[in-house]
Tab-separated table of C-alpha atoms in Angstrom:
chain	number	residue	atom	x	y	z
A	15	UNK	CA	20.041	128.304	-95.114
A	16	UNK	CA	18.012	125.430	-96.423
A	17	UNK	CA	17.916	122.249	-94.430
A	18	UNK	CA	16.453	118.906	-95.483
A	19	UNK	CA	16.217	116.102	-93.029
A	20	UNK	CA	14.767	112.660	-92.783
A	21	UNK	CA	13.280	111.339	-89.579
A	22	UNK	CA	13.579	107.709	-89.044
A	23	UNK	CA	11.256	106.582	-86.214
A	24	UNK	CA	12.021	103.041	-85.184
A	25	UNK	CA	8.802	102.645	-83.289
A	26	UNK	CA	6.848	103.468	-86.449
A	27	UNK	CA	8.624	100.842	-88.539
A	28	UNK	CA	6.349	98.057	-89.630
A	29	UNK	CA	8.027	94.686	-89.130
A	30	UNK	CA	6.847	91.834	-91.295
A	31	UNK	CA	8.250	89.115	-89.077
A	32	UNK	CA	6.705	87.005	-86.385
A	33	UNK	CA	9.222	85.026	-84.352
A	34	UNK	CA	8.590	81.303	-84.648
A	35	UNK	CA	8.913	78.823	-81.798
A	36	UNK	CA	12.169	77.261	-83.109
A	37	UNK	CA	13.861	80.704	-83.325
A	38	UNK	CA	12.746	81.555	-79.839
A	39	UNK	CA	13.829	78.164	-78.400
A	40	UNK	CA	17.291	78.614	-80.039
A	41	UNK	CA	17.579	82.107	-78.512
A	42	UNK	CA	16.423	80.744	-75.125
A	43	UNK	CA	19.156	78.034	-75.178
A	44	UNK	CA	21.843	80.636	-76.104
A	45	UNK	CA	20.729	83.084	-73.376
A	46	UNK	CA	19.671	80.539	-70.749
A	47	UNK	CA	21.971	81.998	-68.102
A	48	UNK	CA	20.077	85.248	-68.300
A	49	UNK	CA	17.007	83.500	-66.911
A	50	UNK	CA	18.656	81.870	-63.877
A	51	UNK	CA	18.420	83.373	-60.415
A	52	UNK	CA	21.366	81.980	-58.413
A	53	UNK	CA	20.946	80.399	-54.961
A	54	UNK	CA	20.935	83.093	-52.287
A	55	UNK	CA	21.266	82.976	-48.495
A	56	UNK	CA	19.851	85.505	-46.055
A	57	UNK	CA	22.868	85.916	-43.828
A	58	UNK	CA	23.982	87.538	-40.589
A	59	UNK	CA	27.461	87.424	-39.150
A	60	UNK	CA	29.585	88.491	-36.275
A	61	UNK	CA	33.172	89.613	-36.934
A	62	UNK	CA	35.980	89.438	-34.418
A	63	UNK	CA	39.119	91.070	-35.766
A	64	UNK	CA	42.600	90.077	-34.556
A	65	UNK	CA	44.295	93.084	-32.878
A	66	UNK	CA	47.648	92.583	-34.568
A	67	UNK	CA	49.105	90.000	-36.870
A	68	UNK	CA	50.998	87.784	-34.390
A	69	UNK	CA	49.926	84.371	-33.118
A	70	UNK	CA	48.753	85.723	-29.781
A	71	UNK	CA	46.431	88.212	-31.449
A	72	UNK	CA	45.016	85.432	-33.633
A	73	UNK	CA	44.534	83.167	-30.530
A	74	UNK	CA	42.758	85.945	-28.661
A	75	UNK	CA	40.436	86.656	-31.563
A	76	UNK	CA	39.578	82.968	-31.930
A	77	UNK	CA	38.918	82.655	-28.193
A	78	UNK	CA	36.566	85.674	-28.270
A	79	UNK	CA	34.716	84.253	-31.319
A	80	UNK	CA	34.374	80.888	-29.520
A	81	UNK	CA	33.009	82.676	-26.384
A	82	UNK	CA	30.420	84.524	-28.540
A	83	UNK	CA	29.475	81.174	-30.195
A	84	UNK	CA	29.007	79.644	-26.744
A	85	UNK	CA	26.750	82.579	-25.702
A	86	UNK	CA	24.531	82.013	-28.770
A	87	UNK	CA	24.455	78.211	-28.224
A	88	UNK	CA	23.509	78.972	-24.586
A	89	UNK	CA	20.363	80.827	-25.749
A	90	UNK	CA	21.340	84.377	-26.488
A	91	UNK	CA	20.012	85.862	-29.683
A	92	UNK	CA	22.476	86.024	-32.587
A	93	UNK	CA	21.346	89.542	-33.436
A	94	UNK	CA	21.767	90.728	-29.794
A	95	UNK	CA	25.292	89.266	-29.623
A	96	UNK	CA	26.140	90.850	-32.986
A	97	UNK	CA	24.895	94.298	-31.842
A	98	UNK	CA	26.972	94.030	-28.642
A	99	UNK	CA	30.166	92.403	-29.906
A	100	UNK	CA	30.567	92.400	-33.739
A	101	UNK	CA	33.458	94.485	-35.044
A	102	UNK	CA	31.834	94.913	-38.425
A	103	UNK	CA	30.759	98.537	-38.299
A	104	UNK	CA	28.572	98.133	-41.426
A	105	UNK	CA	26.312	95.434	-40.056
A	106	UNK	CA	26.708	95.635	-36.255
A	107	UNK	CA	23.680	97.983	-35.697
A	108	UNK	CA	21.452	95.730	-37.748
A	109	UNK	CA	22.344	92.617	-35.675
A	110	UNK	CA	24.978	91.432	-38.172
A	111	UNK	CA	22.480	91.431	-41.167
A	112	UNK	CA	24.271	91.160	-44.476
A	113	UNK	CA	21.117	90.605	-46.479
A	114	UNK	CA	20.788	88.114	-49.298
A	115	UNK	CA	24.193	86.829	-50.533
A	116	UNK	CA	25.021	84.744	-53.544
A	117	UNK	CA	28.185	83.034	-54.569
A	118	UNK	CA	31.071	85.155	-55.708
A	119	UNK	CA	30.545	88.221	-53.514
A	120	UNK	CA	32.293	87.323	-50.262
A	121	UNK	CA	35.658	85.994	-49.069
A	122	UNK	CA	36.153	82.385	-50.398
A	123	UNK	CA	36.569	80.931	-46.883
A	124	UNK	CA	33.434	82.699	-45.692
A	125	UNK	CA	31.513	81.662	-48.816
A	126	UNK	CA	32.498	78.008	-48.501
A	127	UNK	CA	31.089	77.746	-45.046
A	128	UNK	CA	28.060	79.955	-45.836
A	129	UNK	CA	26.883	77.666	-48.679
A	130	UNK	CA	27.600	74.509	-46.663
A	131	UNK	CA	25.237	75.569	-43.843
A	132	UNK	CA	21.528	74.841	-43.816
A	133	UNK	CA	18.810	77.332	-42.959
A	134	UNK	CA	18.827	77.990	-39.221
A	135	UNK	CA	22.403	76.811	-38.696
A	136	UNK	CA	25.143	78.912	-37.113
A	137	UNK	CA	28.809	78.235	-37.927
A	138	UNK	CA	31.705	77.727	-35.695
A	139	UNK	CA	34.297	80.506	-35.954
A	140	UNK	CA	35.641	80.832	-39.509
A	141	UNK	CA	38.929	82.618	-40.348
A	142	UNK	CA	38.921	84.979	-43.316
A	143	UNK	CA	41.144	87.871	-44.278
A	144	UNK	CA	39.070	90.167	-42.018
A	145	UNK	CA	39.179	88.059	-38.839
A	146	UNK	CA	36.938	85.402	-37.343
A	147	UNK	CA	33.313	85.175	-38.347
A	148	UNK	CA	30.298	83.479	-36.939
A	149	UNK	CA	27.745	83.001	-39.709
A	150	UNK	CA	23.943	82.651	-39.269
A	151	UNK	CA	21.947	81.469	-42.286
A	152	UNK	CA	18.444	82.793	-41.658
A	153	UNK	CA	16.827	81.726	-44.931
A	154	UNK	CA	17.716	80.113	-48.277
A	155	UNK	CA	16.390	80.837	-51.787
A	156	UNK	CA	17.163	77.962	-54.063
A	157	UNK	CA	18.482	78.546	-57.580
A	158	UNK	CA	15.566	79.170	-59.901
A	159	UNK	CA	15.595	78.841	-63.663
A	160	UNK	CA	12.701	80.284	-65.661
A	161	UNK	CA	11.307	77.877	-68.256
A	162	UNK	CA	10.988	78.618	-71.938
A	163	UNK	CA	7.233	79.104	-71.536
A	164	UNK	CA	7.762	81.663	-68.780
A	165	UNK	CA	10.056	83.780	-70.968
A	166	UNK	CA	8.719	83.066	-74.446
A	167	UNK	CA	6.895	86.452	-74.672
A	168	UNK	CA	9.924	88.331	-73.460
A	169	UNK	CA	12.170	86.585	-75.995
A	170	UNK	CA	9.720	87.465	-78.749
A	171	UNK	CA	9.771	91.139	-77.766
A	172	UNK	CA	13.559	91.132	-77.558
A	173	UNK	CA	13.820	89.517	-80.988
A	174	UNK	CA	11.441	92.146	-82.489
A	175	UNK	CA	13.393	94.922	-80.819
A	176	UNK	CA	16.644	93.609	-82.232
A	177	UNK	CA	15.142	93.412	-85.712
A	178	UNK	CA	13.762	96.958	-85.322
A	179	UNK	CA	17.210	98.230	-84.327
A	180	UNK	CA	18.763	96.424	-87.263
A	181	UNK	CA	16.212	97.931	-89.662
A	182	UNK	CA	16.721	101.496	-88.209
A	183	UNK	CA	20.448	101.100	-88.717
A	184	UNK	CA	19.883	99.850	-92.279
A	185	UNK	CA	17.486	102.734	-93.117
A	186	UNK	CA	19.855	105.285	-91.583
A	187	UNK	CA	22.712	103.878	-93.686
A	188	UNK	CA	20.616	104.196	-96.865
A	189	UNK	CA	19.721	107.798	-95.974
A	190	UNK	CA	23.334	108.716	-95.391
A	191	UNK	CA	24.401	107.081	-98.685
A	192	UNK	CA	21.663	108.961	-100.511
A	193	UNK	CA	22.625	112.302	-98.915
A	194	UNK	CA	26.312	111.764	-99.780
A	195	UNK	CA	25.373	110.953	-103.395
A	196	UNK	CA	23.367	114.139	-103.667
A	197	UNK	CA	26.323	116.207	-102.377
A	198	UNK	CA	28.752	114.855	-104.967
């Protein structure tokens, strides 16, 4: 058996291009969303679930959520109340900590209130599909957009990598065409 092969090493390809500023700016404008970190909120919550779907169960859950809100307004720590009373098994042990949340990851009713609160504010009871929530916004990270100058080098590297991939594909195609021509 005789085997001939060609190795095409993309990393070894010499590229004769240097991305110019106009090309990089155009790419930046097209991909701007990639360089935006959305607003995030460091959030804790307390969940009170309604035990049943009737009006009485809803009233009881709301009353309990209002009582927990009164305890917090009276000076009890939000985290302590969450550890004692929250019905969210996933966050209860951490004092209701949900971590950093951004828009689009929670229930719309919860999210609407969450993003209306300021740092340090605690909501009144909010009804969602899970039950009643008390929301504590512990910190806020504003939306941040990286400037062109901050990402210029990254864009240049990406552009060169795209060109390298295009050239490897082109060279591979030529090699396949040449091999097929030798077979026939």
